[in-house]
Coordinates of C-alpha atoms and ligand atoms in Angstrom, one line a residue:
Chain A
M1475 CA 129.6 -93.0 12.9
S1476 CA 128.2 -90.2 15.1
E1477 CA 129.9 -86.9 15.7
E1478 CA 130.4 -87.9 19.3
E1479 CA 132.1 -91.1 18.4
I1480 CA 134.4 -89.3 16.0
L1481 CA 135.4 -86.7 18.6
E1482 CA 135.9 -89.4 21.2
G1483 CA 138.0 -91.4 18.7
L1484 CA 140.2 -88.4 18.0
K1485 CA 140.7 -87.7 21.7
K1486 CA 141.5 -91.3 22.6
S1487 CA 143.8 -91.8 19.7
V1488 CA 145.8 -88.7 20.7
I1489 CA 146.1 -90.0 24.3
D1490 CA 147.1 -93.4 22.9
F1491 CA 149.6 -91.7 20.5
D1492 CA 148.1 -93.7 17.7
E1493 CA 148.9 -91.6 14.7
D1494 CA 147.2 -93.9 12.2
A1495 CA 143.9 -93.9 14.1
V1496 CA 144.0 -90.1 14.5
K1497 CA 144.4 -89.8 10.7
E1498 CA 141.5 -92.1 10.1
Y1499 CA 139.2 -90.3 12.5
A1500 CA 140.2 -86.9 11.1
Q1501 CA 139.4 -88.1 7.6
R1502 CA 136.1 -89.5 8.9
A1503 CA 135.3 -86.1 10.5
I1504 CA 135.8 -84.4 7.1
D1505 CA 133.8 -87.1 5.2
E1506 CA 130.9 -87.0 7.6
G1507 CA 130.7 -83.3 7.8
V1508 CA 131.9 -82.7 11.4
D1509 CA 132.9 -79.1 11.9
P1510 CA 136.7 -79.3 11.5
Q1511 CA 137.2 -76.5 14.1
K1512 CA 135.2 -78.6 16.6
A1513 CA 137.1 -81.8 15.7
I1514 CA 140.4 -79.9 16.5
F1515 CA 139.3 -78.5 19.8
D1516 CA 136.9 -81.1 21.2
G1517 CA 138.8 -84.0 19.7
L1518 CA 142.5 -83.4 19.3
A1519 CA 143.0 -80.6 21.8
A1520 CA 140.8 -82.3 24.4
G1521 CA 143.0 -85.4 24.1
M1522 CA 146.1 -83.3 24.6
E1523 CA 144.6 -81.8 27.7
V1524 CA 144.4 -85.3 29.2
V1525 CA 148.0 -85.9 28.1
G1526 CA 149.0 -82.8 30.0
D1527 CA 147.3 -84.1 33.1
L1528 CA 149.0 -87.5 32.8
F1529 CA 152.3 -85.8 32.4
Q1530 CA 151.8 -83.7 35.5
K1531 CA 150.8 -86.8 37.5
G1532 CA 153.9 -88.6 36.4
E1533 CA 152.0 -91.3 34.4
Y1534 CA 153.3 -90.0 31.1
F1535 CA 156.9 -88.9 30.5
V1536 CA 158.5 -86.7 27.9
P1537 CA 158.7 -89.3 25.1
E1538 CA 155.0 -90.1 25.5
V1539 CA 154.1 -86.4 25.3
L1540 CA 156.2 -86.0 22.2
M1541 CA 154.5 -88.9 20.5
C1542 CA 151.0 -87.7 21.5
A1543 CA 152.0 -84.4 19.9
D1544 CA 153.0 -86.1 16.7
A1545 CA 149.6 -87.9 16.6
L1546 CA 147.9 -84.5 17.2
Y1547 CA 149.9 -82.8 14.4
A1548 CA 149.0 -85.6 12.0
G1549 CA 145.3 -84.9 12.7
L1550 CA 145.8 -81.1 12.4
D1551 CA 147.4 -81.6 9.0
I1552 CA 144.2 -83.1 7.8
L1553 CA 141.7 -80.9 9.5
K1554 CA 143.3 -77.5 9.3
P1555 CA 142.9 -76.9 5.5
H1556 CA 139.1 -77.4 6.0
V1557 CA 138.7 -74.8 8.8
K1558 CA 136.8 -71.8 7.5
V1559 CA 138.9 -68.7 8.0
D1560 CA 136.8 -66.4 10.1
E1561 CA 138.8 -63.3 11.1
K1562 CA 137.4 -63.2 14.5
T1563 CA 138.3 -66.7 15.6
R1564 CA 141.4 -67.1 13.5
V1565 CA 143.7 -64.5 14.9
K1566 CA 144.1 -65.9 18.3
G1567 CA 147.5 -64.4 18.6
Q1568 CA 151.1 -64.9 17.7
V1569 CA 153.9 -66.0 20.0
V1570 CA 157.6 -65.8 19.7
I1571 CA 159.2 -68.5 21.9
G1572 CA 162.7 -69.8 22.6
T1573 CA 165.3 -70.8 25.1
V1574 CA 167.8 -68.0 25.8
E1575 CA 171.4 -67.8 24.8
G1576 CA 173.8 -70.1 26.6
D1577 CA 171.0 -72.6 27.5
V1578 CA 170.3 -75.8 25.6
H1579 CA 167.6 -77.0 27.9
D1580 CA 164.6 -77.1 25.6
I1581 CA 162.5 -80.1 26.7
G1582 CA 160.2 -77.9 28.8
K1583 CA 160.1 -75.1 26.2
N1584 CA 158.9 -77.6 23.5
I1585 CA 156.1 -78.7 25.7
V1586 CA 155.0 -75.1 26.3
K1587 CA 155.2 -74.5 22.5
L1588 CA 153.0 -77.5 21.9
M1589 CA 150.3 -76.2 24.1
F1590 CA 150.3 -72.8 22.3
D1591 CA 150.1 -74.6 18.9
I1592 CA 147.1 -76.6 20.0
A1593 CA 145.3 -73.7 21.4
G1594 CA 145.5 -72.1 17.9
F1595 CA 148.3 -69.6 18.4
T1596 CA 150.7 -69.0 15.6
V1597 CA 154.0 -69.9 17.1
H1598 CA 157.4 -68.7 16.0
D1599 CA 159.9 -71.1 17.6
L1600 CA 163.5 -69.8 17.6
G1601 CA 164.8 -73.0 19.2
K1602 CA 167.4 -73.0 22.0
D1603 CA 170.6 -71.1 22.7
V1604 CA 169.0 -68.1 21.0
P1605 CA 171.1 -64.9 20.9
L1606 CA 169.2 -62.3 22.9
D1607 CA 168.7 -59.9 20.0
R1608 CA 167.0 -62.5 17.9
F1609 CA 163.9 -62.3 20.2
V1610 CA 163.7 -58.6 19.6
E1611 CA 164.1 -58.9 15.8
E1612 CA 161.6 -61.7 15.5
Q1613 CA 159.0 -59.9 17.5
L1614 CA 159.3 -56.8 15.3
K1615 CA 159.3 -58.9 12.2
T1616 CA 156.2 -60.9 13.0
D1617 CA 154.5 -58.2 15.1
S1618 CA 153.8 -60.9 17.7
D1619 CA 151.6 -60.3 20.7
I1620 CA 153.6 -62.4 23.1
V1621 CA 157.2 -63.2 23.6
A1622 CA 157.8 -66.3 25.8
L1623 CA 161.3 -66.9 27.1
S1624 CA 162.6 -70.1 28.7
A1625 CA 165.7 -70.6 30.8
M1626 CA 166.7 -73.6 33.0
M1627 CA 169.8 -72.2 34.5
T1628 CA 170.3 -69.3 36.9
T1629 CA 173.1 -67.8 34.8
T1630 CA 171.2 -67.8 31.6
M1631 CA 168.0 -66.6 33.4
T1632 CA 169.6 -63.2 33.7
G1633 CA 169.7 -63.0 29.9
M1634 CA 165.9 -62.8 30.0
K1635 CA 166.1 -59.5 31.8
K1636 CA 168.1 -58.0 29.0
V1637 CA 165.7 -59.3 26.4
I1638 CA 162.8 -57.8 28.3
E1639 CA 164.5 -54.4 28.5
K1640 CA 165.3 -54.4 24.8
I1641 CA 161.8 -55.4 23.7
R1642 CA 160.2 -52.8 26.0
E1643 CA 162.4 -50.1 24.5
K1644 CA 161.3 -51.0 20.9
N1645 CA 157.7 -52.0 21.6
P1646 CA 156.2 -51.4 25.0
K1647 CA 152.9 -53.1 24.2
V1648 CA 154.2 -56.6 23.7
K1649 CA 153.4 -59.0 26.5
I1650 CA 156.3 -61.0 27.8
M1651 CA 156.2 -64.2 29.8
I1652 CA 159.1 -66.1 31.2
G1653 CA 159.5 -69.6 32.6
G1654 CA 161.7 -72.6 33.4
A1655 CA 162.6 -74.3 36.6
P1656 CA 164.6 -71.4 38.3
V1657 CA 162.0 -68.8 37.4
T1658 CA 159.7 -67.6 40.2
E1659 CA 157.0 -65.0 40.6
E1660 CA 159.6 -62.7 42.1
T1661 CA 162.0 -63.2 39.2
A1662 CA 159.2 -62.3 36.8
K1663 CA 158.5 -59.1 38.8
A1664 CA 162.1 -58.1 39.2
Y1665 CA 162.8 -58.6 35.5
G1666 CA 159.7 -56.7 34.4
A1667 CA 157.9 -59.7 32.8
D1668 CA 154.1 -59.7 32.6
A1669 CA 153.8 -63.3 33.7
T1670 CA 155.3 -66.6 34.5
A1671 CA 153.9 -70.1 34.9
K1672 CA 155.2 -73.3 36.6
D1673 CA 154.0 -75.6 33.8
A1674 CA 152.8 -75.7 30.2
T1675 CA 149.0 -75.7 31.1
N1676 CA 149.3 -72.6 33.2
A1677 CA 151.6 -71.0 30.6
L1678 CA 148.7 -71.4 28.1
S1679 CA 146.1 -69.9 30.3
E1680 CA 148.4 -66.9 31.0
A1681 CA 148.9 -66.5 27.3
I1682 CA 145.1 -66.5 26.7
K1683 CA 144.7 -63.8 29.3
M1684 CA 147.4 -61.7 27.8
V1685 CA 145.9 -61.8 24.4
S1686 CA 142.4 -60.9 25.6
S1687 CA 143.8 -57.9 27.5
L1688 CA 145.6 -56.8 24.4
R1689 CA 142.4 -57.1 22.4
E1690 CA 140.6 -55.1 25.0
M1691 CA 143.2 -52.3 24.7
Q1692 CA 142.8 -52.2 20.9
K1693 CA 139.1 -51.7 21.1
Chain B
M368 CA 193.2 -89.3 57.6
D369 CA 193.8 -86.9 54.7
S370 CA 191.1 -85.7 52.2
R371 CA 192.3 -88.0 49.5
E372 CA 192.1 -91.1 51.6
R373 CA 188.7 -90.0 53.1
V374 CA 187.2 -89.6 49.7
L375 CA 188.5 -92.8 48.2
R376 CA 187.7 -94.9 51.3
T377 CA 184.2 -93.5 51.2
L378 CA 183.8 -94.5 47.6
E379 CA 184.9 -98.0 48.4
G380 CA 182.5 -98.2 51.4
E381 CA 185.3 -98.4 53.9
A382 CA 185.4 -96.8 57.3
V383 CA 186.3 -93.1 57.6
D384 CA 186.7 -90.6 60.4
R385 CA 184.0 -88.2 59.1
P386 CA 182.1 -87.8 55.9
P387 CA 184.0 -86.1 53.1
C388 CA 182.8 -82.9 51.5
F389 CA 183.4 -83.2 47.7
S390 CA 181.8 -83.8 44.4
G391 CA 182.1 -85.8 41.2
M392 CA 181.2 -82.8 39.1
G393 CA 182.3 -79.3 38.3
N394 CA 183.0 -77.1 41.3
V395 CA 184.9 -74.0 40.2
T396 CA 183.8 -70.7 41.7
V397 CA 184.2 -67.1 40.5
H398 CA 186.5 -66.6 43.6
G399 CA 188.8 -69.4 42.4
L400 CA 188.7 -68.1 38.8
K401 CA 189.6 -64.7 40.0
K402 CA 192.5 -65.9 42.2
A403 CA 193.8 -68.1 39.4
G404 CA 193.4 -65.2 36.9
V405 CA 191.4 -67.4 34.6
R406 CA 188.1 -66.5 32.7
F407 CA 185.5 -69.2 32.7
A408 CA 185.3 -69.3 28.9
E409 CA 189.0 -69.9 28.5
A410 CA 189.2 -72.6 31.3
H411 CA 187.8 -75.2 28.9
G412 CA 190.5 -75.1 26.3
D413 CA 193.8 -74.7 28.0
A414 CA 195.3 -77.4 30.3
K415 CA 197.1 -75.0 32.6
K416 CA 194.0 -72.8 33.1
M417 CA 191.7 -75.7 33.5
A418 CA 194.0 -77.2 36.2
A419 CA 194.4 -73.9 38.0
A420 CA 190.6 -73.4 38.0
A421 CA 189.9 -77.0 39.1
A422 CA 192.4 -76.8 42.0
S423 CA 191.1 -73.5 43.3
T424 CA 188.1 -74.7 45.3
Y425 CA 190.3 -77.0 47.3
K426 CA 192.9 -74.3 47.8
L427 CA 190.4 -71.6 48.8
F428 CA 187.9 -73.5 50.8
G429 CA 189.3 -76.9 51.5
F430 CA 186.7 -78.7 49.3
E431 CA 188.1 -82.2 49.2
C432 CA 188.6 -82.9 45.5
A433 CA 189.5 -81.3 42.2
V434 CA 187.5 -82.2 39.1
A435 CA 188.1 -81.4 35.5
P436 CA 186.6 -80.7 32.9
F437 CA 183.6 -78.5 33.6
D438 CA 181.4 -79.0 30.5
L439 CA 179.5 -81.9 29.0
G440 CA 181.0 -81.8 25.6
L441 CA 184.2 -83.8 25.8
E442 CA 182.9 -87.0 24.3
A443 CA 180.6 -85.3 21.8
E444 CA 183.5 -83.2 20.5
A445 CA 185.8 -86.3 20.2
L446 CA 183.0 -87.9 18.2
G447 CA 182.9 -85.0 15.8
C448 CA 180.4 -82.5 17.2
E449 CA 181.3 -78.8 17.2
L450 CA 181.1 -77.0 20.5
N451 CA 180.3 -73.4 21.4
F452 CA 182.5 -72.0 24.2
Y453 CA 181.0 -68.5 24.2
D454 CA 184.4 -66.9 24.5
D455 CA 183.7 -63.2 23.8
G456 CA 186.6 -62.1 26.0
S457 CA 184.3 -61.3 28.9
E458 CA 184.0 -62.9 32.4
R459 CA 180.5 -64.1 31.9
I460 CA 179.7 -67.6 32.9
L461 CA 178.0 -69.6 30.1
Y462 CA 178.5 -73.3 30.0
P463 CA 179.7 -74.8 26.6
T464 CA 177.1 -76.4 24.5
V465 CA 177.0 -78.7 21.4
K466 CA 176.6 -76.6 18.3
T467 CA 176.4 -79.3 15.6
K468 CA 175.0 -82.8 15.9
I469 CA 176.7 -85.7 14.1
L470 CA 174.1 -88.5 14.1
K471 CA 170.7 -88.7 12.4
F472 CA 168.5 -91.4 13.7
G473 CA 168.5 -94.4 11.4
E474 CA 172.0 -93.7 10.2
E475 CA 175.0 -95.8 11.5
L476 CA 177.0 -94.2 14.2
N477 CA 180.7 -94.1 13.2
V478 CA 182.9 -94.1 16.2
P479 CA 186.1 -92.5 14.8
E480 CA 189.5 -94.2 15.3
G481 CA 191.9 -92.7 17.8
L482 CA 189.3 -91.1 20.1
A483 CA 192.1 -90.6 22.6
E484 CA 193.8 -88.1 20.3
R485 CA 190.6 -86.2 19.2
G486 CA 189.0 -83.0 20.4
R487 CA 190.2 -81.9 23.8
V488 CA 190.9 -85.4 25.2
P489 CA 194.7 -84.9 25.2
M490 CA 194.3 -81.4 26.7
V491 CA 192.0 -82.6 29.6
K492 CA 194.5 -85.4 30.2
E493 CA 197.2 -82.9 30.5
A494 CA 195.1 -80.9 33.0
I495 CA 194.5 -83.9 35.1
G496 CA 198.2 -84.6 35.1
L497 CA 198.9 -81.1 36.2
L498 CA 196.3 -81.4 39.0
K499 CA 197.9 -84.6 40.2
D500 CA 201.3 -83.0 40.3
D501 CA 200.0 -80.0 42.1
I502 CA 197.6 -81.3 44.8
G503 CA 197.3 -85.0 44.0
D504 CA 198.9 -86.1 47.2
E505 CA 196.4 -84.2 49.3
V506 CA 193.1 -84.5 47.6
A507 CA 191.4 -86.9 45.2
V508 CA 191.4 -85.9 41.6
G509 CA 188.2 -86.7 39.7
S510 CA 187.0 -86.5 36.2
Y511 CA 183.7 -87.4 34.5
V512 CA 182.1 -88.8 31.4
L513 CA 178.5 -88.8 30.2
G514 CA 176.3 -91.8 30.4
P515 CA 175.3 -93.3 27.0
Y516 CA 171.7 -91.9 27.0
T517 CA 172.9 -88.4 27.9
L518 CA 175.6 -88.6 25.3
A519 CA 173.1 -89.8 22.7
G520 CA 171.1 -86.6 23.5
Q521 CA 174.3 -84.6 22.8
V522 CA 175.2 -86.1 19.5
M523 CA 171.7 -86.4 17.9
D524 CA 168.5 -84.5 17.9
L525 CA 167.0 -84.9 21.4
N526 CA 163.4 -85.1 20.2
D527 CA 164.3 -87.9 17.8
L528 CA 166.1 -89.7 20.6
L529 CA 163.2 -89.4 23.0
K530 CA 160.5 -90.4 20.5
N531 CA 162.5 -93.3 19.1
S532 CA 163.2 -94.5 22.7
F533 CA 159.6 -95.4 22.5
K534 CA 159.1 -96.4 18.9
K535 CA 162.4 -98.2 18.2
P536 CA 163.9 -99.0 21.6
D537 CA 166.1 -101.8 20.1
E538 CA 167.7 -99.4 17.7
V539 CA 168.2 -96.8 20.4
E540 CA 169.8 -99.4 22.6
R541 CA 172.2 -100.3 19.8
I542 CA 173.3 -96.7 19.5
L543 CA 173.7 -96.6 23.3
R544 CA 175.9 -99.6 23.2
S545 CA 178.3 -98.2 20.6
L546 CA 178.4 -94.9 22.5
S547 CA 179.2 -96.9 25.6
T548 CA 182.4 -98.2 24.0
A549 CA 183.4 -94.6 23.1
I550 CA 182.8 -93.5 26.7
V551 CA 184.8 -96.4 28.1
T552 CA 187.7 -95.5 25.8
I553 CA 187.7 -91.9 26.9
A554 CA 187.3 -92.8 30.6
A555 CA 190.3 -95.1 30.3
E556 CA 192.3 -92.1 29.0
L557 CA 191.2 -89.9 31.9
K558 CA 192.1 -92.7 34.4
E559 CA 195.5 -93.1 32.7
A560 CA 196.1 -89.4 33.1
G561 CA 195.7 -89.8 36.8
A562 CA 192.0 -89.5 37.7
D563 CA 191.4 -91.2 41.1
Y564 CA 187.7 -91.6 40.4
I565 CA 185.3 -91.2 37.5
T566 CA 181.7 -89.9 37.7
V567 CA 179.3 -91.2 35.0
R568 CA 176.7 -88.4 34.5
E569 CA 173.4 -89.8 33.2
M570 CA 171.5 -86.5 33.7
G571 CA 169.4 -87.0 30.6
A572 CA 167.5 -89.9 32.1
P573 CA 165.9 -88.9 35.3
A574 CA 162.2 -89.7 36.0
D575 CA 161.2 -86.2 35.1
V576 CA 162.2 -87.0 31.5
I577 CA 161.8 -90.7 30.9
S578 CA 159.9 -93.4 32.7
P579 CA 161.5 -95.7 35.2
R580 CA 160.3 -98.5 33.0
M581 CA 162.2 -97.2 30.0
F582 CA 165.2 -96.6 32.2
S583 CA 165.2 -100.2 33.2
S584 CA 164.5 -101.7 29.8
M585 CA 166.7 -99.5 27.6
V586 CA 169.1 -97.3 29.5
L587 CA 170.3 -99.6 32.3
G588 CA 171.9 -102.3 30.1
P589 CA 174.3 -100.0 28.2
L590 CA 174.9 -97.9 31.4
K591 CA 176.0 -101.1 33.2
E592 CA 178.4 -101.9 30.4
T593 CA 179.9 -98.4 30.6
I594 CA 180.4 -98.6 34.4
K595 CA 181.8 -102.1 34.2
G596 CA 184.3 -100.9 31.6
I597 CA 185.8 -98.2 33.9
D598 CA 188.5 -99.2 36.3
G599 CA 188.5 -98.0 39.9
P600 CA 185.8 -96.1 41.8
V601 CA 182.9 -94.9 39.8
I602 CA 180.1 -92.6 40.9
L603 CA 176.8 -92.7 39.0
H604 CA 175.1 -89.3 39.1
I605 CA 171.7 -88.4 38.0
C606 CA 170.0 -85.2 38.7
G607 CA 166.3 -84.4 38.8
N608 CA 163.7 -86.8 40.1
T609 CA 165.5 -90.0 41.0
N610 CA 163.5 -91.5 43.8
P611 CA 161.8 -94.0 41.5
I612 CA 165.0 -95.2 40.0
V613 CA 167.5 -95.4 42.9
E614 CA 167.4 -99.2 43.0
L615 CA 168.2 -99.3 39.3
M616 CA 171.0 -96.8 39.9
V617 CA 172.5 -99.2 42.3
E618 CA 172.0 -102.1 40.0
A619 CA 174.0 -100.2 37.4
G620 CA 177.1 -101.2 39.4
A621 CA 178.8 -98.1 40.4
S622 CA 180.7 -97.8 43.7
A623 CA 178.5 -94.9 44.8
I624 CA 175.4 -93.1 43.6
A625 CA 175.0 -89.3 43.7
V626 CA 171.6 -87.5 43.6
D627 CA 170.4 -83.9 43.7
Q628 CA 168.0 -82.0 45.9
K629 CA 164.9 -83.5 44.4
N630 CA 165.8 -86.8 45.9
D631 CA 164.4 -87.7 49.3
V632 CA 167.6 -89.2 50.7
A633 CA 166.0 -90.6 53.9
A634 CA 163.6 -92.6 51.7
T635 CA 166.5 -93.6 49.4
R636 CA 168.6 -94.8 52.4
E637 CA 165.7 -96.8 53.7
K638 CA 165.2 -98.5 50.3
L639 CA 168.9 -99.2 49.7
G640 CA 170.0 -100.3 53.1
P641 CA 173.1 -99.3 55.1
T642 CA 175.8 -100.5 52.6
A643 CA 174.9 -98.4 49.6
V644 CA 177.2 -95.4 49.2
I645 CA 175.0 -92.3 48.7
L646 CA 176.4 -88.8 47.9
G647 CA 174.4 -85.7 48.0
N648 CA 172.4 -83.6 47.9
I649 CA 172.9 -79.9 48.8
D650 CA 170.9 -77.6 46.5
P651 CA 173.5 -75.9 44.4
Y652 CA 171.5 -72.8 43.7
N653 CA 168.8 -72.3 46.4
T654 CA 171.2 -73.2 49.2
L655 CA 174.7 -72.6 48.0
V656 CA 174.1 -69.5 46.0
K657 CA 171.0 -68.0 47.6
G658 CA 171.2 -69.3 51.1
T659 CA 173.1 -67.8 54.1
P660 CA 176.0 -69.6 55.8
D661 CA 173.6 -70.7 58.5
E662 CA 171.2 -72.2 56.0
V663 CA 174.2 -74.0 54.4
K664 CA 175.1 -75.4 57.8
A665 CA 171.5 -76.5 58.4
A666 CA 171.4 -78.2 54.9
V667 CA 174.6 -80.1 55.7
K668 CA 173.1 -81.3 58.9
G669 CA 169.9 -82.3 57.0
V670 CA 171.7 -84.4 54.4
I671 CA 173.8 -86.1 56.9
Q672 CA 170.8 -86.9 59.1
S673 CA 169.1 -88.3 56.0
G674 CA 172.0 -90.7 55.6
V675 CA 174.5 -89.6 52.9
N676 CA 178.0 -90.9 53.1
G677 CA 179.5 -87.9 51.5
V678 CA 178.3 -84.3 51.5
A679 CA 178.1 -83.2 47.9
P680 CA 176.2 -80.6 45.9
G681 CA 173.3 -81.9 43.8
C682 CA 175.0 -81.0 40.5
D683 CA 177.8 -78.7 39.4
I684 CA 178.6 -76.0 42.0
W685 CA 177.2 -72.8 40.7
P686 CA 180.3 -70.5 40.2
E687 CA 178.6 -67.6 41.8
A688 CA 178.2 -69.3 45.2
P689 CA 179.4 -66.8 47.8
A690 CA 182.7 -67.6 49.5
E691 CA 181.1 -67.7 53.0
N692 CA 178.8 -70.4 51.8
M693 CA 181.6 -72.5 50.4
E694 CA 183.4 -72.1 53.7
A695 CA 180.4 -73.0 55.7
L696 CA 179.8 -76.1 53.5
V697 CA 183.2 -77.6 54.2
K698 CA 183.4 -76.4 57.8
A699 CA 180.0 -77.8 58.7
T700 CA 180.8 -81.2 57.2
E701 CA 183.9 -81.5 59.3
G702 CA 181.8 -81.6 62.5
Y703 CA 180.0 -84.8 61.8
E704 CA 180.5 -88.5 62.4
P705 CA 180.3 -90.7 59.3
N706 CA 177.0 -92.5 58.4
Ligands
B12_420 C1 167.8 -83.0 31.0 C2 168.8 -82.0 31.6 C3 169.9 -81.6 30.8 C4 170.1 -82.1 29.3 C5 169.2 -81.1 28.5 C6 168.7 -81.6 27.2 C7 167.8 -80.6 26.5 N1 168.0 -80.4 25.2 O1 166.9 -80.0 27.1 C8 171.6 -81.9 29.2 C9 172.3 -83.2 29.5 C10 172.1 -81.5 27.8 C11 171.9 -80.8 30.3 C12 173.0 -80.0 30.2 C13 173.4 -79.2 31.3 N2 172.7 -79.0 32.5 CO1 171.0 -79.8 32.8 N3 169.4 -80.6 33.5 C14 168.6 -81.4 32.9 C15 167.5 -81.8 34.0 C16 167.9 -83.2 34.5 C17 166.0 -81.9 33.5 C18 165.5 -80.7 32.7 C19 164.2 -81.1 32.0 O2 164.1 -81.2 30.8 N4 163.1 -81.2 32.8 C20 161.8 -81.7 32.2 C21 160.9 -80.5 31.7 C22 159.6 -81.0 31.1 O3 160.7 -79.6 32.7 P1 161.0 -78.0 32.7 O4 162.2 -77.8 31.8 O5 161.1 -77.5 34.0 O6 159.8 -77.3 31.9 C23 158.5 -77.1 32.5 C24 158.4 -75.8 33.3 O7 159.7 -75.3 33.8 C25 157.7 -74.8 32.4 N5 158.5 -74.0 31.5 C26 159.6 -74.2 30.8 N6 159.9 -73.2 29.9 C27 159.0 -72.3 30.1 C28 158.8 -71.1 29.4 C29 157.7 -70.3 29.7 C30 157.5 -69.0 29.0 C31 156.8 -70.7 30.7 C32 155.6 -69.8 31.1 C33 156.9 -71.9 31.4 C34 158.0 -72.7 31.0 O8 156.9 -75.6 31.7 C35 157.6 -76.9 31.3 C36 156.6 -78.0 31.1 O9 155.8 -78.2 32.2 C37 167.6 -80.7 35.0 C38 167.3 -81.0 36.4 C39 165.8 -80.7 36.7 N7 165.1 -81.7 37.1 O10 165.3 -79.6 36.4 C40 169.1 -80.3 34.9 C41 169.6 -78.8 35.1 C42 168.6 -77.9 34.5 N8 170.9 -78.8 34.5 C43 171.8 -78.1 35.1 C44 173.1 -77.9 34.7 C45 174.1 -77.3 35.7 C46 173.5 -78.3 33.3 C47 174.9 -78.0 32.7 C48 175.5 -76.6 32.9 C49 176.0 -79.0 33.2 C50 177.4 -78.8 32.7 N9 178.4 -78.9 33.6 O11 177.7 -78.5 31.5 C51 174.6 -78.3 31.2 C52 174.1 -77.0 30.5 C53 174.7 -76.7 29.2 C54 174.1 -75.4 28.7 N10 175.0 -74.4 28.5 O12 172.9 -75.3 28.5 C55 171.3 -77.6 36.4 C56 171.0 -76.1 36.4 C57 171.4 -75.5 37.8 C58 171.1 -74.0 37.9 N11 170.9 -73.6 39.1 O13 171.1 -73.2 37.0 C59 170.0 -78.5 36.6 C60 168.8 -77.8 37.4 C61 170.4 -79.7 37.4 C62 170.7 -79.4 38.9 N12 170.2 -80.2 39.8 O14 171.5 -78.5 39.3 N13 171.0 -80.8 31.2

């Protein structure tokens, strides 16, 4: 099987949420010497990108996306141990993510988390209904580059402002992004967040921008 | 025609003098809480406080109903889940949530005996009774239960539920059917306590979460059973994107359907024809909280022109809605002919 066929197979099997097929192609990739990093990004992640589009267009729904994610993780489990650790490419960045206190809406947050995972971020997921101080603690503990806060209600949204203030106090360099249905550009500005995004794909591109600007600053 | 009659006749599809302004869901405001001397966090666990809070929107603004409870945890709690009420003694408004789940996918769901006596069911019944005594002659008293799919998401891990909805739809449907019996039992208690109408909230199943196909093949059956099991007028409410499923919502068999601001009601009216009873769909946050009284008035005009039979907020009224907006909502509705 050619490299191209393997990459295409990985991609398609993620889109079709066919876990078994993903595993087979991932094993094939290893056996036939395809660069595992390439298999992850041009196979698995490329498939997930299409899934994101299908979700946005209303052709896929949340259960479909979650199953595609399972298929993707099954492939990652096989490929990841073979990725050569190269300091430059590895440390893409670390993200602390969670839905703020008083809010159990986590469907959207989980999709954002998934995109970060795929892109190679190390994600610390605090779950939902997360006490505000937990974000500050986890950021300090992990020295994460980004804190991503989700809220789906206008009352819990105000909790994000408090988290932002607390984090800024302790560690002004951290990048903070906020999101969820009630969050607008204006909210992000008013709360002092660095960015917001309407959906998971844009959340990811914002995160990538944030990390590169942090790396610039460190140089 | 008084408010109670207007609401109940609307739900039965009978002629009224004007559209009612009411809701099947929570509608307390910070103004009402203040006047009643009740903190939001304590309103969930005390019958007198719950009743005082629930009656306050009618008393202050003439909103044409009183609805209790205010959270989505009543059934889950009766089934054995633990809730978090966030009562730290402050006035902050955080809605109760389910803290511990009781069901793992693959395990049998045990519906405990004596649901009527469990959790806060007796307390909510008492609150409904108090509401009936207080204002029951003037306005309709409502209560609500969850739909089976939404309740499933409360009692088990939601990701498991969503994935298995795809992988093992038959098993999920079996869970939904046993949850349906629990819901029907609790709804009967709420009715017995005096609720004039019951809203079934299936907010876990809009088309921004599951596909219309899945709604039809898996959610609809158990939902029909639930609605059929409840006596008297029933409203089926789903928030989020509902345009693709409004026909299925009608098929579920409720007296009326209620939708939120994401629904294009003019299109829905056209699809469903003149006899369907549609309630909606004022945006509870962008209009009622953030808008001006003039914007509220314009929104009321808008939903009536689109063809609603009752002017209702899309979901729970957000407690922080300014008093002027609440007044404008009721006042504006009073000026229209029924659809
Ligand atoms: C499903 C749902 C529920 C489920 C939640 C299950 C779960 N575990 O998530 C249940 C039934 C439990 C529920 C409960 C309640 N709900 Co609810 N719920 C919804 C509903 C219908 C869909 C939300 C959803 O999952 N959408 C699909 C996902 C994929 O979209 P998303 O969340 O917007 O996420 C995307 C973006 O926002 C963005 N994003 C999300 N997070 C982040 C984070 C970052 C950093 C970035 C950059 C981007 C980003 O990317 C995501 C992917 O594209 C909405 C209505 C709606 N359509 O929004 C109401 C809604 C959110 N609920 C509402 C309410 C009122 C409640 C309750 C308070 C009701 C009550 N009386 O108790 C309770 C809340 C209890 C609590 N304390 O939390 C209101 C909130 C109103 C407001 N103005 O604040 C809404 C808007 C309904 C309405 N029309 O009014 N709900």
